[in-house]
CSV table of C-alpha atoms and ligand atoms in Angstrom, one decimal:
chain,number,residue,atom,x,y,z
A,86,MET,CA,0.0,0.0,0.0
A,87,ARG,CA,1.5,3.4,-1.1
A,88,VAL,CA,1.2,6.3,1.3
A,89,VAL,CA,1.7,9.8,-0.3
A,90,ARG,CA,1.9,13.1,1.8
A,91,THR,CA,1.8,15.8,-0.9
A,92,VAL,CA,-0.5,16.8,-3.8
A,93,ALA,CA,2.1,16.6,-6.1
A,94,ALA,CA,3.1,13.0,-5.5
A,95,LEU,CA,-0.6,12.2,-5.2
A,96,ARG,CA,-1.4,13.5,-8.7
A,97,GLU,CA,1.6,11.8,-10.0
A,98,ALA,CA,0.5,8.4,-8.5
A,99,ILE,CA,-3.1,8.9,-10.1
A,100,ALA,CA,-1.4,9.8,-13.6
A,101,GLU,CA,0.6,6.6,-13.2
A,102,ALA,CA,-2.4,4.5,-12.6
A,103,GLY,CA,-4.0,5.4,-16.1
A,104,ASP,CA,-7.7,6.4,-16.5
A,105,GLY,CA,-9.7,3.7,-15.2
A,106,GLY,CA,-11.5,5.9,-12.9
A,107,VAL,CA,-10.9,7.1,-9.4
A,108,GLY,CA,-13.0,6.7,-6.3
A,109,LEU,CA,-12.0,8.9,-3.2
A,110,VAL,CA,-13.0,8.2,0.3
A,111,PRO,CA,-12.2,11.2,2.7
A,112,THR,CA,-11.7,10.4,6.3
A,113,MET,CA,-10.0,12.0,9.3
A,114,GLY,CA,-8.5,8.5,10.0
A,115,ALA,CA,-9.4,6.5,13.1
A,116,LEU,CA,-11.0,4.1,10.5
A,117,HIS,CA,-13.6,1.7,11.7
A,118,GLU,CA,-16.1,-0.6,9.7
A,119,GLY,CA,-18.1,2.1,8.6
A,120,HIS,CA,-15.1,3.9,6.8
A,121,LEU,CA,-14.3,0.4,5.5
A,122,SER,CA,-17.6,-0.1,3.8
A,123,LEU,CA,-17.3,3.3,2.0
A,124,VAL,CA,-14.0,1.8,0.6
A,125,ARG,CA,-15.5,-1.6,-0.3
A,126,ALA,CA,-18.3,0.5,-2.3
A,127,ALA,CA,-15.5,2.7,-4.0
A,128,ARG,CA,-13.6,-0.7,-4.8
A,129,GLN,CA,-16.8,-2.2,-6.5
A,130,ASP,CA,-17.3,1.2,-8.8
A,131,HIS,CA,-13.7,2.1,-9.6
A,132,GLU,CA,-10.1,1.2,-10.8
A,133,LEU,CA,-8.1,3.2,-8.3
A,134,VAL,CA,-9.6,3.8,-4.6
A,135,ILE,CA,-7.8,6.6,-2.7
A,136,VAL,CA,-8.5,7.0,0.9
A,137,SER,CA,-7.5,10.5,2.4
A,138,VAL,CA,-6.4,10.6,6.2
A,139,PHE,CA,-6.5,14.2,7.3
A,140,VAL,CA,-7.5,15.4,10.5
A,141,ASN,CA,-8.6,18.8,9.6
A,142,PRO,CA,-8.3,21.5,12.0
A,143,THR,CA,-10.5,24.2,10.5
A,144,GLN,CA,-13.8,22.0,11.0
A,145,PHE,CA,-13.3,21.7,15.0
A,146,ASN,CA,-14.8,24.3,17.2
A,147,ASP,CA,-12.8,23.0,20.3
A,148,ALA,CA,-9.3,22.8,20.5
A,149,ALA,CA,-9.6,20.0,23.1
A,150,ASP,CA,-11.7,17.9,20.7
A,151,LEU,CA,-9.1,18.3,18.2
A,152,ASP,CA,-6.5,17.5,20.5
A,153,ALA,CA,-8.3,14.2,21.6
A,154,TYR,CA,-9.0,13.0,18.0
A,155,PRO,CA,-7.6,9.6,17.8
A,156,ARG,CA,-4.6,9.3,15.5
A,157,ASP,CA,-3.0,6.0,14.3
A,158,GLU,CA,-1.8,6.3,10.9
A,159,ALA,CA,-0.2,2.8,10.6
A,160,ARG,CA,-3.4,1.2,11.7
A,161,ASP,CA,-5.4,3.3,9.4
A,162,VAL,CA,-3.1,2.3,6.3
A,163,GLU,CA,-3.6,-1.5,7.2
A,164,LEU,CA,-7.3,-1.0,7.5
A,165,ALA,CA,-7.6,0.7,4.3
A,166,ALA,CA,-5.5,-1.8,2.4
A,167,SER,CA,-7.4,-4.8,3.9
A,168,ALA,CA,-10.8,-3.2,2.5
A,169,GLY,CA,-9.1,-2.9,-1.0
A,170,ALA,CA,-7.8,0.8,-1.2
A,171,ASP,CA,-4.8,1.4,-3.5
A,172,LEU,CA,-3.3,4.6,-2.0
A,173,VAL,CA,-3.5,6.6,1.3
A,174,PHE,CA,-3.1,10.2,0.9
A,175,ALA,CA,-2.0,11.4,4.4
A,176,PRO,CA,-0.9,15.2,4.2
A,177,ASN,CA,0.2,17.2,6.9
A,178,VAL,CA,-1.4,20.5,8.0
A,179,ALA,CA,1.1,22.8,6.1
A,180,GLU,CA,0.3,20.9,2.9
A,181,MET,CA,-3.4,21.5,3.1
A,182,TYR,CA,-3.0,25.0,4.8
A,183,PRO,CA,0.2,26.4,3.6
A,184,GLN,CA,1.7,29.6,5.2
A,185,GLY,CA,-0.6,32.5,4.1
A,186,PHE,CA,-3.7,30.3,3.4
A,187,ALA,CA,-6.7,32.7,3.1
A,188,THR,CA,-9.5,31.1,1.3
A,189,THR,CA,-12.9,29.6,2.6
A,190,VAL,CA,-15.5,27.7,0.8
A,191,ARG,CA,-18.7,28.8,2.4
A,192,VAL,CA,-22.0,26.9,1.9
A,193,THR,CA,-24.8,29.6,3.1
A,194,GLY,CA,-28.2,29.3,4.3
A,195,SER,CA,-30.4,26.9,6.2
A,196,ILE,CA,-28.3,23.7,5.5
A,197,THR,CA,-25.3,25.0,7.3
A,198,HIS,CA,-26.7,27.1,10.0
A,199,ARG,CA,-29.2,24.9,11.4
A,200,LEU,CA,-28.7,21.4,13.4
A,201,GLU,CA,-24.9,20.7,13.7
A,202,GLY,CA,-24.4,24.2,12.4
A,203,ALA,CA,-26.0,25.7,15.4
A,204,MET,CA,-24.4,23.2,17.7
A,205,ARG,CA,-20.9,23.3,16.4
A,206,GLY,CA,-20.9,26.9,14.9
A,207,SER,CA,-21.3,27.6,11.2
A,208,ALA,CA,-17.4,27.5,10.9
A,209,HIS,CA,-17.6,23.8,11.1
A,210,PHE,CA,-19.2,23.4,7.8
A,211,ASP,CA,-16.9,26.3,6.4
A,212,GLY,CA,-14.1,23.6,7.4
A,213,VAL,CA,-15.5,20.8,5.8
A,214,ALA,CA,-16.6,22.5,2.6
A,215,THR,CA,-13.2,24.0,2.2
A,216,ILE,CA,-11.1,20.8,2.8
A,217,VAL,CA,-13.6,18.6,0.8
A,218,ALA,CA,-13.3,21.1,-2.0
A,219,LYS,CA,-9.4,21.2,-1.4
A,220,LEU,CA,-9.5,17.2,-1.8
A,221,LEU,CA,-11.8,16.9,-4.6
A,222,ILE,CA,-9.6,19.5,-6.8
A,223,ALA,CA,-6.6,17.5,-5.7
A,224,VAL,CA,-7.8,13.9,-6.6
A,225,SER,CA,-10.4,14.9,-9.2
A,226,PRO,CA,-12.1,11.7,-8.5
A,227,ASP,CA,-15.1,10.2,-10.5
A,228,SER,CA,-17.0,9.5,-7.4
A,229,ALA,CA,-16.5,10.6,-3.5
A,230,TYR,CA,-17.9,8.4,-0.7
A,231,PHE,CA,-19.5,9.7,2.6
A,232,GLY,CA,-21.4,8.0,5.3
A,233,ALA,CA,-25.0,8.8,5.7
A,234,LYS,CA,-24.7,9.2,9.3
A,235,ASP,CA,-23.4,12.6,8.5
A,236,ALA,CA,-26.5,13.6,6.6
A,237,GLN,CA,-26.1,17.2,7.1
A,238,GLN,CA,-22.5,17.1,5.8
A,239,VAL,CA,-23.6,14.9,2.8
A,240,VAL,CA,-26.3,17.6,2.1
A,241,VAL,CA,-23.8,20.5,2.2
A,242,VAL,CA,-21.1,18.6,0.3
A,243,ARG,CA,-23.9,17.8,-2.7
A,244,ARG,CA,-24.7,21.7,-2.6
A,245,MET,CA,-20.9,22.8,-2.9
A,246,VAL,CA,-20.2,20.5,-5.7
A,247,ALA,CA,-23.3,21.6,-7.6
A,248,ASP,CA,-22.6,25.1,-7.1
A,249,LEU,CA,-19.0,25.0,-8.0
A,250,GLY,CA,-19.4,22.7,-11.1
A,251,ILE,CA,-17.1,20.0,-9.7
A,252,PRO,CA,-17.5,16.9,-11.8
A,253,THR,CA,-17.6,14.4,-8.9
A,254,ARG,CA,-20.5,12.1,-8.1
A,255,ILE,CA,-21.3,12.4,-4.4
A,256,VAL,CA,-22.2,8.7,-3.1
A,257,SER,CA,-24.0,8.6,0.3
A,258,CYS,CA,-23.4,5.0,1.8
A,259,PRO,CA,-25.9,3.5,4.4
A,260,THR,CA,-24.8,4.1,8.0
A,261,SER,CA,-23.0,1.1,9.5
A,262,ARG,CA,-24.2,0.2,13.0
A,263,GLU,CA,-22.8,-2.1,15.7
A,264,GLU,CA,-24.8,-4.7,17.3
A,265,GLY,CA,-27.6,-3.3,19.1
A,266,GLY,CA,-27.9,-0.5,16.3
A,267,LEU,CA,-25.6,2.2,17.6
A,268,ALA,CA,-24.0,4.1,14.5
A,269,ARG,CA,-20.3,3.4,14.1
A,270,SER,CA,-18.5,6.6,14.8
A,271,SER,CA,-14.8,7.2,15.6
A,272,ARG,CA,-16.1,8.7,19.1
A,273,ASN,CA,-17.7,5.5,20.0
A,274,ALA,CA,-14.1,4.6,21.3
A,275,ARG,CA,-14.5,7.2,23.9
A,276,LEU,CA,-17.6,5.7,25.3
A,277,SER,CA,-17.2,4.1,28.8
A,278,PRO,CA,-19.2,0.6,29.0
A,279,SER,CA,-22.2,2.3,30.8
A,280,ALA,CA,-22.2,5.2,28.3
A,281,ARG,CA,-22.3,2.6,25.5
A,282,THR,CA,-25.2,0.8,27.0
A,283,ARG,CA,-27.0,4.3,27.5
A,284,ALA,CA,-26.2,5.3,23.8
A,285,LEU,CA,-28.3,2.4,22.5
A,286,ALA,CA,-31.3,4.6,23.3
A,287,ILE,CA,-30.4,6.5,20.1
A,288,PRO,CA,-31.3,3.8,17.8
A,289,ARG,CA,-34.3,2.9,20.1
A,290,ALA,CA,-35.6,6.3,19.8
A,291,LEU,CA,-35.3,6.3,16.1
A,292,ARG,CA,-37.0,3.0,15.9
A,293,GLU,CA,-39.7,4.1,18.2
A,294,ILE,CA,-40.3,7.2,15.6
A,295,GLU,CA,-40.3,4.7,12.8
A,296,GLY,CA,-42.7,2.5,14.4
A,297,ALA,CA,-45.1,5.3,15.5
A,298,LEU,CA,-45.2,6.6,11.9
A,299,SER,CA,-45.7,3.1,10.6
A,300,HIS,CA,-48.8,2.9,12.8
A,301,GLY,CA,-50.1,6.3,11.1
A,302,GLU,CA,-49.0,8.8,13.6
A,303,MET,CA,-47.8,11.7,11.1
A,304,ASP,CA,-47.5,14.6,13.3
A,305,ALA,CA,-43.9,15.8,13.8
A,306,GLY,CA,-44.3,17.3,17.2
A,307,VAL,CA,-46.0,13.8,18.6
A,308,LEU,CA,-43.3,11.6,16.7
A,309,LYS,CA,-40.4,13.8,18.5
A,310,GLU,CA,-42.0,13.4,21.9
A,311,ARG,CA,-42.1,9.7,21.4
A,312,GLY,CA,-38.4,9.6,20.6
A,313,LEU,CA,-37.3,12.4,23.1
A,314,ALA,CA,-39.2,10.2,25.7
A,315,VAL,CA,-36.9,7.2,24.8
A,316,LEU,CA,-33.8,9.3,25.1
A,317,ARG,CA,-34.8,11.0,28.4
A,318,ALA,CA,-35.4,7.5,30.0
A,319,ASP,CA,-31.7,7.1,29.7
A,320,GLU,CA,-31.0,10.5,30.7
A,321,LEU,CA,-29.2,11.3,27.6
A,322,GLU,CA,-28.6,15.1,26.9
A,323,VAL,CA,-30.4,15.9,23.9
A,324,GLU,CA,-28.9,18.6,21.9
A,325,TYR,CA,-31.5,18.2,19.0
A,326,LEU,CA,-34.2,15.8,17.8
A,327,GLU,CA,-35.7,17.3,14.7
A,328,ILE,CA,-38.0,16.0,11.7
A,329,VAL,CA,-36.8,17.8,8.6
A,330,ASP,CA,-36.9,18.0,4.9
A,331,PRO,CA,-34.0,15.6,3.5
A,332,ASP,CA,-32.6,18.3,1.0
A,333,GLY,CA,-33.4,21.7,2.6
A,334,LEU,CA,-33.2,20.6,6.3
A,335,GLU,CA,-36.1,22.8,7.2
A,336,ALA,CA,-38.3,21.5,9.9
A,337,LEU,CA,-41.4,19.7,8.9
A,338,ALA,CA,-44.8,20.1,10.8
A,339,SER,CA,-45.8,16.5,9.6
A,340,VAL,CA,-44.4,13.5,7.8
A,341,THR,CA,-46.6,13.1,4.9
A,342,ARG,CA,-43.7,12.7,2.5
A,343,PRO,CA,-40.1,11.4,3.0
A,344,ALA,CA,-38.4,13.0,5.9
A,345,LEU,CA,-35.3,12.7,7.9
A,346,CYS,CA,-35.3,12.4,11.5
A,347,VAL,CA,-31.9,13.7,12.9
A,348,VAL,CA,-30.8,13.6,16.5
A,349,ALA,CA,-27.7,14.7,18.3
A,350,VAL,CA,-27.0,13.9,21.9
A,351,ARG,CA,-24.1,13.9,24.6
A,352,VAL,CA,-23.5,11.0,26.7
A,353,GLU,CA,-21.1,11.4,29.3
A,354,ASN,CA,-19.7,14.3,27.4
A,355,VAL,CA,-19.1,12.2,24.2
A,356,ARG,CA,-21.2,13.8,21.4
A,357,LEU,CA,-23.1,11.3,18.9
A,358,ILE,CA,-25.3,11.9,16.0
A,359,ASP,CA,-27.5,9.6,14.1
A,360,ASN,CA,-30.4,9.7,11.6
A,361,VAL,CA,-33.1,7.8,9.7
A,362,LEU,CA,-35.2,8.4,6.6
A,363,LEU,CA,-38.7,8.2,7.4
A,364,THR,CA,-41.2,7.2,4.6
A,365,PRO,CA,-44.9,7.5,5.4
A,366,ALA,CA,-46.9,4.5,4.6
A,367,HIS,CA,-48.8,5.9,1.6
A,368,ALA,CA,-45.3,6.8,0.1
A,369,LEU,CA,-44.2,3.3,1.0
A,370,ALA,CA,-47.1,1.9,-1.0
A,371,ALA,CA,-46.8,4.0,-3.9
A,372,GLU,CA,-42.9,2.7,-4.2
A,373,ARG,CA,-44.1,-1.0,-4.3
B,1000,LIG,O1,-16.5,13.2,7.7
B,1000,LIG,C1,-15.4,13.3,8.1
B,1000,LIG,O2,-14.7,12.4,8.5
B,1000,LIG,C2,-14.9,14.6,7.7
B,1000,LIG,O3,-15.8,15.7,7.7
B,1000,LIG,C3,-14.5,14.8,6.3
B,1000,LIG,C4,-15.4,14.7,5.1
B,1000,LIG,C5,-13.3,13.8,6.0
B,1000,LIG,C6,-13.7,16.1,5.9
B,1000,LIG,O4,-12.4,16.5,6.9
């Protein structure tokens, strides 16, 4: 497995590989099964699969969170190779943000200001959009793969790519889940055994909402209350639980068409997010 650290070396390696199509999996390292499912999806679609490993400082609003972010490049490289990646791009901060760097890619409006933007500060998505734009420019991939767990990130990246005319297909892959349903996240490693058990209330709450919807309850307020009751029973600190339009992320009053239920909680100070696509019964019937 080849590891390159500069954009120049990356472009050389891509040129050497010929033009069989390139798939990029952007990551911040600390790879887990969720990332590996993205690598496998890229492997199925493309001749050359590149995994980027870069802990992007501009998307962290908390220096302690950035410092605590797990880093183990050797392990990441091994895991990326085991899932079928051909190349790891692992630049340092100066390579991506050289002296005098003064450009920010900003996606405006409710898709960046609500939910994660409101909780982490809208600069979070400036950091994400800027680094993803830089990676897409450096690699020029045919497709780039993102996990559906970070639903808002996918919406923001799709908007950015459409607005800037970047010719990369953005692929959102299903959330990978642990036994019990907890969404896989690099942050799960920070959960104590008791926090991990309590965190299982997150997928339970999402299932509760799906269940109520399947029994005909379409009022978003009532559905949210059903989910919140599950989270409160385990004393999770809820940052938000919302039912929103899957594209614009505006809050919906009722689920009369496909909607996204998004949730963010803290468990013993570990921040976890998750979501589920809600499809009302009549829309499901129409699909059949
Ligand atoms: O989802 C992530 O790991 C990061 O936000 C990304 C897309 C790699 C950008 O740093």
